[in-house]
Amino acid sequence: MRCDACGDESVVAFDVPDELREYAPDEAGVAAICPTCLDVRSASDADVQGGDAADAAASAHDAFPADPDAAAGVALLLGLLESLVLNKSEIQSLVDHLEASGTDVFLVLDRLEADPDVDPQVDLERRRPQLQQLIE
Ligand SMILES: [Zn+2]
């Protein structure tokens, strides 16, 4: 699948766990993330290509947690980071949810930011301190 934002062909579609549905674009059951620009959008079942859909999110990037649910949560969080203002309450509860299940959200952001192959649409370097402030 092709990324609308940067043209990368390796966009990864993944299943959104039911409890994370409210954080997904259009609250869809399937979302997709671009491993290059980290653009997140809703997708359809047809976009999930073979293999184990549950592991797809985790495979989007090495920095993502190996647990499929946690990886999906991190991917959805990256989508929400596009607007801290509009998505403030969702971001706060999603980060709470991820941290409670043992995911170090900031470590993932650091690793993505450090990867030269990742060219995020969202300025992660600027977002990180803003996010930290938001959830304190
Ligand atoms: Zn992209």
PDB file of N, CA, C and O in Angstrom, residues 77-126:
ATOM      1  N   LEU A  77      -0.968   6.464  18.616  1.00  0.00           N
ATOM      2  CA  LEU A  77      -0.490   7.667  19.311  1.00  0.00           C
ATOM      3  C   LEU A  77       0.250   8.594  18.344  1.00  0.00           C
ATOM      4  O   LEU A  77       0.063   9.818  18.356  1.00  0.00           O
ATOM      5  N   LEU A  78       1.092   7.998  17.498  1.00  0.00           N
ATOM      6  CA  LEU A  78       1.833   8.807  16.520  1.00  0.00           C
ATOM      7  C   LEU A  78       0.870   9.583  15.626  1.00  0.00           C
ATOM      8  O   LEU A  78       1.130  10.729  15.252  1.00  0.00           O
ATOM      9  N   GLY A  79      -0.253   8.947  15.298  1.00  0.00           N
ATOM     10  CA  GLY A  79      -1.260   9.625  14.492  1.00  0.00           C
ATOM     11  C   GLY A  79      -1.873  10.807  15.238  1.00  0.00           C
ATOM     12  O   GLY A  79      -2.074  11.882  14.678  1.00  0.00           O
ATOM     13  N   LEU A  80      -2.123  10.605  16.520  1.00  0.00           N
ATOM     14  CA  LEU A  80      -2.748  11.659  17.322  1.00  0.00           C
ATOM     15  C   LEU A  80      -1.805  12.834  17.545  1.00  0.00           C
ATOM     16  O   LEU A  80      -2.246  13.967  17.750  1.00  0.00           O
ATOM     17  N   LEU A  81      -0.499  12.562  17.513  1.00  0.00           N
ATOM     18  CA  LEU A  81       0.484  13.621  17.782  1.00  0.00           C
ATOM     19  C   LEU A  81       0.452  14.727  16.728  1.00  0.00           C
ATOM     20  O   LEU A  81       1.039  15.788  16.913  1.00  0.00           O
ATOM     21  N   GLU A  82      -0.227  14.452  15.635  1.00  0.00           N
ATOM     22  CA  GLU A  82      -0.366  15.464  14.591  1.00  0.00           C
ATOM     23  C   GLU A  82      -0.949  16.759  15.164  1.00  0.00           C
ATOM     24  O   GLU A  82      -0.549  17.851  14.786  1.00  0.00           O
ATOM     25  N   SER A  83      -1.885  16.612  16.069  1.00  0.00           N
ATOM     26  CA  SER A  83      -2.399  17.802  16.746  1.00  0.00           C
ATOM     27  C   SER A  83      -2.588  17.555  18.237  1.00  0.00           C
ATOM     28  O   SER A  83      -3.525  16.882  18.652  1.00  0.00           O
ATOM     29  N   LEU A  84      -1.660  18.116  19.031  1.00  0.00           N
ATOM     30  CA  LEU A  84      -1.754  17.940  20.477  1.00  0.00           C
ATOM     31  C   LEU A  84      -2.976  18.657  21.030  1.00  0.00           C
ATOM     32  O   LEU A  84      -3.547  18.248  22.026  1.00  0.00           O
ATOM     33  N   VAL A  85      -3.361  19.729  20.375  1.00  0.00           N
ATOM     34  CA  VAL A  85      -4.483  20.530  20.866  1.00  0.00           C
ATOM     35  C   VAL A  85      -5.804  19.803  20.636  1.00  0.00           C
ATOM     36  O   VAL A  85      -6.585  19.586  21.556  1.00  0.00           O
ATOM     37  N   LEU A  86      -6.011  19.385  19.375  1.00  0.00           N
ATOM     38  CA  LEU A  86      -7.273  18.721  19.033  1.00  0.00           C
ATOM     39  C   LEU A  86      -7.427  17.379  19.738  1.00  0.00           C
ATOM     40  O   LEU A  86      -8.525  16.963  20.080  1.00  0.00           O
ATOM     41  N   ASN A  87      -6.313  16.687  19.934  1.00  0.00           N
ATOM     42  CA  ASN A  87      -6.372  15.311  20.432  1.00  0.00           C
ATOM     43  C   ASN A  87      -5.935  15.184  21.888  1.00  0.00           C
ATOM     44  O   ASN A  87      -5.615  14.093  22.343  1.00  0.00           O
ATOM     45  N   LYS A  88      -5.932  16.301  22.589  1.00  0.00           N
ATOM     46  CA  LYS A  88      -5.359  16.326  23.931  1.00  0.00           C
ATOM     47  C   LYS A  88      -5.869  15.201  24.852  1.00  0.00           C
ATOM     48  O   LYS A  88      -5.084  14.454  25.422  1.00  0.00           O
ATOM     49  N   SER A  89      -7.187  15.050  24.980  1.00  0.00           N
ATOM     50  CA  SER A  89      -7.692  14.073  25.945  1.00  0.00           C
ATOM     51  C   SER A  89      -7.418  12.637  25.484  1.00  0.00           C
ATOM     52  O   SER A  89      -7.098  11.765  26.295  1.00  0.00           O
ATOM     53  N   GLU A  90      -7.514  12.397  24.169  1.00  0.00           N
ATOM     54  CA  GLU A  90      -7.200  11.060  23.670  1.00  0.00           C
ATOM     55  C   GLU A  90      -5.734  10.716  23.928  1.00  0.00           C
ATOM     56  O   GLU A  90      -5.417   9.601  24.333  1.00  0.00           O
ATOM     57  N   ILE A  91      -4.857  11.694  23.683  1.00  0.00           N
ATOM     58  CA  ILE A  91      -3.430  11.449  23.888  1.00  0.00           C
ATOM     59  C   ILE A  91      -3.168  11.122  25.354  1.00  0.00           C
ATOM     60  O   ILE A  91      -2.465  10.161  25.678  1.00  0.00           O
ATOM     61  N   GLN A  92      -3.767  11.909  26.243  1.00  0.00           N
ATOM     62  CA  GLN A  92      -3.544  11.672  27.668  1.00  0.00           C
ATOM     63  C   GLN A  92      -3.983  10.269  28.079  1.00  0.00           C
ATOM     64  O   GLN A  92      -3.246   9.551  28.749  1.00  0.00           O
ATOM     65  N   SER A  93      -5.175   9.851  27.638  1.00  0.00           N
ATOM     66  CA  SER A  93      -5.623   8.540  28.098  1.00  0.00           C
ATOM     67  C   SER A  93      -4.893   7.405  27.378  1.00  0.00           C
ATOM     68  O   SER A  93      -4.652   6.352  27.966  1.00  0.00           O
ATOM     69  N   LEU A  94      -4.507   7.629  26.128  1.00  0.00           N
ATOM     70  CA  LEU A  94      -3.771   6.578  25.422  1.00  0.00           C
ATOM     71  C   LEU A  94      -2.373   6.382  26.023  1.00  0.00           C
ATOM     72  O   LEU A  94      -1.917   5.244  26.199  1.00  0.00           O
ATOM     73  N   VAL A  95      -1.703   7.467  26.347  1.00  0.00           N
ATOM     74  CA  VAL A  95      -0.375   7.336  26.967  1.00  0.00           C
ATOM     75  C   VAL A  95      -0.512   6.632  28.327  1.00  0.00           C
ATOM     76  O   VAL A  95       0.268   5.735  28.651  1.00  0.00           O
ATOM     77  N   ASP A  96      -1.544   7.007  29.090  1.00  0.00           N
ATOM     78  CA  ASP A  96      -1.794   6.329  30.369  1.00  0.00           C
ATOM     79  C   ASP A  96      -1.959   4.830  30.161  1.00  0.00           C
ATOM     80  O   ASP A  96      -1.371   4.020  30.865  1.00  0.00           O
ATOM     81  N   HIS A  97      -2.769   4.492  29.167  1.00  0.00           N
ATOM     82  CA  HIS A  97      -3.045   3.094  28.857  1.00  0.00           C
ATOM     83  C   HIS A  97      -1.755   2.351  28.492  1.00  0.00           C
ATOM     84  O   HIS A  97      -1.493   1.244  28.970  1.00  0.00           O
ATOM     85  N   LEU A  98      -0.945   2.962  27.636  1.00  0.00           N
ATOM     86  CA  LEU A  98       0.292   2.317  27.178  1.00  0.00           C
ATOM     87  C   LEU A  98       1.284   2.156  28.315  1.00  0.00           C
ATOM     88  O   LEU A  98       1.893   1.102  28.488  1.00  0.00           O
ATOM     89  N   GLU A  99       1.451   3.226  29.094  1.00  0.00           N
ATOM     90  CA  GLU A  99       2.416   3.156  30.192  1.00  0.00           C
ATOM     91  C   GLU A  99       1.961   2.120  31.222  1.00  0.00           C
ATOM     92  O   GLU A  99       2.775   1.377  31.769  1.00  0.00           O
ATOM     93  N   ALA A 100       0.641   2.054  31.463  1.00  0.00           N
ATOM     94  CA  ALA A 100       0.109   1.093  32.429  1.00  0.00           C
ATOM     95  C   ALA A 100       0.362  -0.341  31.979  1.00  0.00           C
ATOM     96  O   ALA A 100       0.513  -1.236  32.798  1.00  0.00           O
ATOM     97  N   SER A 101       0.415  -0.548  30.654  1.00  0.00           N
ATOM     98  CA  SER A 101       0.675  -1.910  30.184  1.00  0.00           C
ATOM     99  C   SER A 101       2.159  -2.141  29.915  1.00  0.00           C
ATOM    100  O   SER A 101       2.544  -3.094  29.252  1.00  0.00           O
ATOM    101  N   GLY A 102       2.996  -1.234  30.432  1.00  0.00           N
ATOM    102  CA  GLY A 102       4.432  -1.459  30.424  1.00  0.00           C
ATOM    103  C   GLY A 102       5.178  -0.945  29.206  1.00  0.00           C
ATOM    104  O   GLY A 102       6.332  -1.312  28.983  1.00  0.00           O
ATOM    105  N   THR A 103       4.542  -0.101  28.417  1.00  0.00           N
ATOM    106  CA  THR A 103       5.216   0.438  27.238  1.00  0.00           C
ATOM    107  C   THR A 103       5.842   1.793  27.568  1.00  0.00           C
ATOM    108  O   THR A 103       5.168   2.677  28.092  1.00  0.00           O
ATOM    109  N   ASP A 104       7.114   1.928  27.277  1.00  0.00           N
ATOM    110  CA  ASP A 104       7.792   3.204  27.489  1.00  0.00           C
ATOM    111  C   ASP A 104       7.647   4.049  26.218  1.00  0.00           C
ATOM    112  O   ASP A 104       8.428   3.942  25.284  1.00  0.00           O
ATOM    113  N   VAL A 105       6.601   4.877  26.222  1.00  0.00           N
ATOM    114  CA  VAL A 105       6.264   5.662  25.035  1.00  0.00           C
ATOM    115  C   VAL A 105       7.429   6.578  24.613  1.00  0.00           C
ATOM    116  O   VAL A 105       7.738   6.699  23.424  1.00  0.00           O
ATOM    117  N   PHE A 106       8.072   7.177  25.586  1.00  0.00           N
ATOM    118  CA  PHE A 106       9.132   8.129  25.250  1.00  0.00           C
ATOM    119  C   PHE A 106      10.368   7.447  24.677  1.00  0.00           C
ATOM    120  O   PHE A 106      11.055   8.000  23.826  1.00  0.00           O
ATOM    121  N   LEU A 107      10.607   6.220  25.136  1.00  0.00           N
ATOM    122  CA  LEU A 107      11.725   5.456  24.584  1.00  0.00           C
ATOM    123  C   LEU A 107      11.469   5.159  23.101  1.00  0.00           C
ATOM    124  O   LEU A 107      12.366   5.283  22.264  1.00  0.00           O
ATOM    125  N   VAL A 108      10.228   4.797  22.782  1.00  0.00           N
ATOM    126  CA  VAL A 108       9.881   4.530  21.387  1.00  0.00           C
ATOM    127  C   VAL A 108      10.075   5.801  20.548  1.00  0.00           C
ATOM    128  O   VAL A 108      10.667   5.761  19.458  1.00  0.00           O
ATOM    129  N   LEU A 109       9.602   6.928  21.055  1.00  0.00           N
ATOM    130  CA  LEU A 109       9.750   8.189  20.324  1.00  0.00           C
ATOM    131  C   LEU A 109      11.226   8.515  20.101  1.00  0.00           C
ATOM    132  O   LEU A 109      11.621   8.940  19.013  1.00  0.00           O
ATOM    133  N   ASP A 110      12.029   8.294  21.134  1.00  0.00           N
ATOM    134  CA  ASP A 110      13.476   8.562  21.016  1.00  0.00           C
ATOM    135  C   ASP A 110      14.108   7.703  19.921  1.00  0.00           C
ATOM    136  O   ASP A 110      14.937   8.170  19.142  1.00  0.00           O
ATOM    137  N   ARG A 111      13.706   6.439  19.901  1.00  0.00           N
ATOM    138  CA  ARG A 111      14.302   5.517  18.926  1.00  0.00           C
ATOM    139  C   ARG A 111      13.859   5.860  17.504  1.00  0.00           C
ATOM    140  O   ARG A 111      14.644   5.765  16.573  1.00  0.00           O
ATOM    141  N   LEU A 112      12.612   6.253  17.350  1.00  0.00           N
ATOM    142  CA  LEU A 112      12.143   6.653  16.021  1.00  0.00           C
ATOM    143  C   LEU A 112      12.872   7.914  15.559  1.00  0.00           C
ATOM    144  O   LEU A 112      13.288   8.032  14.404  1.00  0.00           O
ATOM    145  N   GLU A 113      13.030   8.831  16.497  1.00  0.00           N
ATOM    146  CA  GLU A 113      13.667  10.101  16.177  1.00  0.00           C
ATOM    147  C   GLU A 113      15.135   9.895  15.777  1.00  0.00           C
ATOM    148  O   GLU A 113      15.674  10.619  14.936  1.00  0.00           O
ATOM    149  N   ALA A 114      15.766   8.883  16.387  1.00  0.00           N
ATOM    150  CA  ALA A 114      17.185   8.624  16.134  1.00  0.00           C
ATOM    151  C   ALA A 114      17.422   7.862  14.830  1.00  0.00           C
ATOM    152  O   ALA A 114      18.556   7.745  14.373  1.00  0.00           O
ATOM    153  N   ASP A 115      16.347   7.334  14.213  1.00  0.00           N
ATOM    154  CA  ASP A 115      16.512   6.535  13.013  1.00  0.00           C
ATOM    155  C   ASP A 115      16.579   7.417  11.763  1.00  0.00           C
ATOM    156  O   ASP A 115      15.625   8.133  11.449  1.00  0.00           O
ATOM    157  N   PRO A 116      17.716   7.364  11.054  1.00  0.00           N
ATOM    158  CA  PRO A 116      17.869   8.217   9.872  1.00  0.00           C
ATOM    159  C   PRO A 116      16.895   7.861   8.750  1.00  0.00           C
ATOM    160  O   PRO A 116      16.649   8.681   7.859  1.00  0.00           O
ATOM    161  N   ASP A 117      16.327   6.638   8.763  1.00  0.00           N
ATOM    162  CA  ASP A 117      15.386   6.241   7.715  1.00  0.00           C
ATOM    163  C   ASP A 117      13.973   6.759   7.968  1.00  0.00           C
ATOM    164  O   ASP A 117      13.106   6.654   7.114  1.00  0.00           O
ATOM    165  N   VAL A 118      13.770   7.259   9.174  1.00  0.00           N
ATOM    166  CA  VAL A 118      12.448   7.790   9.512  1.00  0.00           C
ATOM    167  C   VAL A 118      12.465   9.305   9.317  1.00  0.00           C
ATOM    168  O   VAL A 118      13.355   9.999   9.805  1.00  0.00           O
ATOM    169  N   ASP A 119      11.498   9.763   8.552  1.00  0.00           N
ATOM    170  CA  ASP A 119      11.401  11.196   8.283  1.00  0.00           C
ATOM    171  C   ASP A 119       9.976  11.640   8.634  1.00  0.00           C
ATOM    172  O   ASP A 119       9.135  11.788   7.754  1.00  0.00           O
ATOM    173  N   PRO A 120       9.721  11.777   9.942  1.00  0.00           N
ATOM    174  CA  PRO A 120       8.333  11.954  10.372  1.00  0.00           C
ATOM    175  C   PRO A 120       7.724  13.277   9.925  1.00  0.00           C
ATOM    176  O   PRO A 120       8.416  14.298   9.869  1.00  0.00           O
ATOM    177  N   GLN A 121       6.432  13.207   9.605  1.00  0.00           N
ATOM    178  CA  GLN A 121       5.690  14.417   9.281  1.00  0.00           C
ATOM    179  C   GLN A 121       5.608  15.313  10.502  1.00  0.00           C
ATOM    180  O   GLN A 121       5.626  16.525  10.411  1.00  0.00           O
ATOM    181  N   VAL A 122       5.449  14.656  11.642  1.00  0.00           N
ATOM    182  CA  VAL A 122       5.359  15.380  12.903  1.00  0.00           C
ATOM    183  C   VAL A 122       6.779  15.579  13.432  1.00  0.00           C
ATOM    184  O   VAL A 122       7.582  14.656  13.389  1.00  0.00           O
ATOM    185  N   ASP A 123       7.088  16.773  13.885  1.00  0.00           N
ATOM    186  CA  ASP A 123       8.415  17.042  14.424  1.00  0.00           C
ATOM    187  C   ASP A 123       8.540  16.423  15.821  1.00  0.00           C
ATOM    188  O   ASP A 123       8.160  17.023  16.819  1.00  0.00           O
ATOM    189  N   LEU A 124       9.069  15.184  15.847  1.00  0.00           N
ATOM    190  CA  LEU A 124       9.119  14.442  17.105  1.00  0.00           C
ATOM    191  C   LEU A 124       9.974  15.140  18.154  1.00  0.00           C
ATOM    192  O   LEU A 124       9.685  15.094  19.341  1.00  0.00           O
ATOM    193  N   GLU A 125      11.018  15.803  17.696  1.00  0.00           N
ATOM    194  CA  GLU A 125      11.913  16.470  18.631  1.00  0.00           C
ATOM    195  C   GLU A 125      11.171  17.574  19.395  1.00  0.00           C
ATOM    196  O   GLU A 125      11.374  17.765  20.590  1.00  0.00           O
ATOM    197  N   ARG A 126      10.292  18.262  18.677  1.00  0.00           N
ATOM    198  CA  ARG A 126       9.504  19.307  19.322  1.00  0.00           C
ATOM    199  C   ARG A 126       8.340  18.734  20.110  1.00  0.00           C
ATOM    200  O   ARG A 126       7.964  19.257  21.152  1.00  0.00           O
TER     201      ARG A 126
END
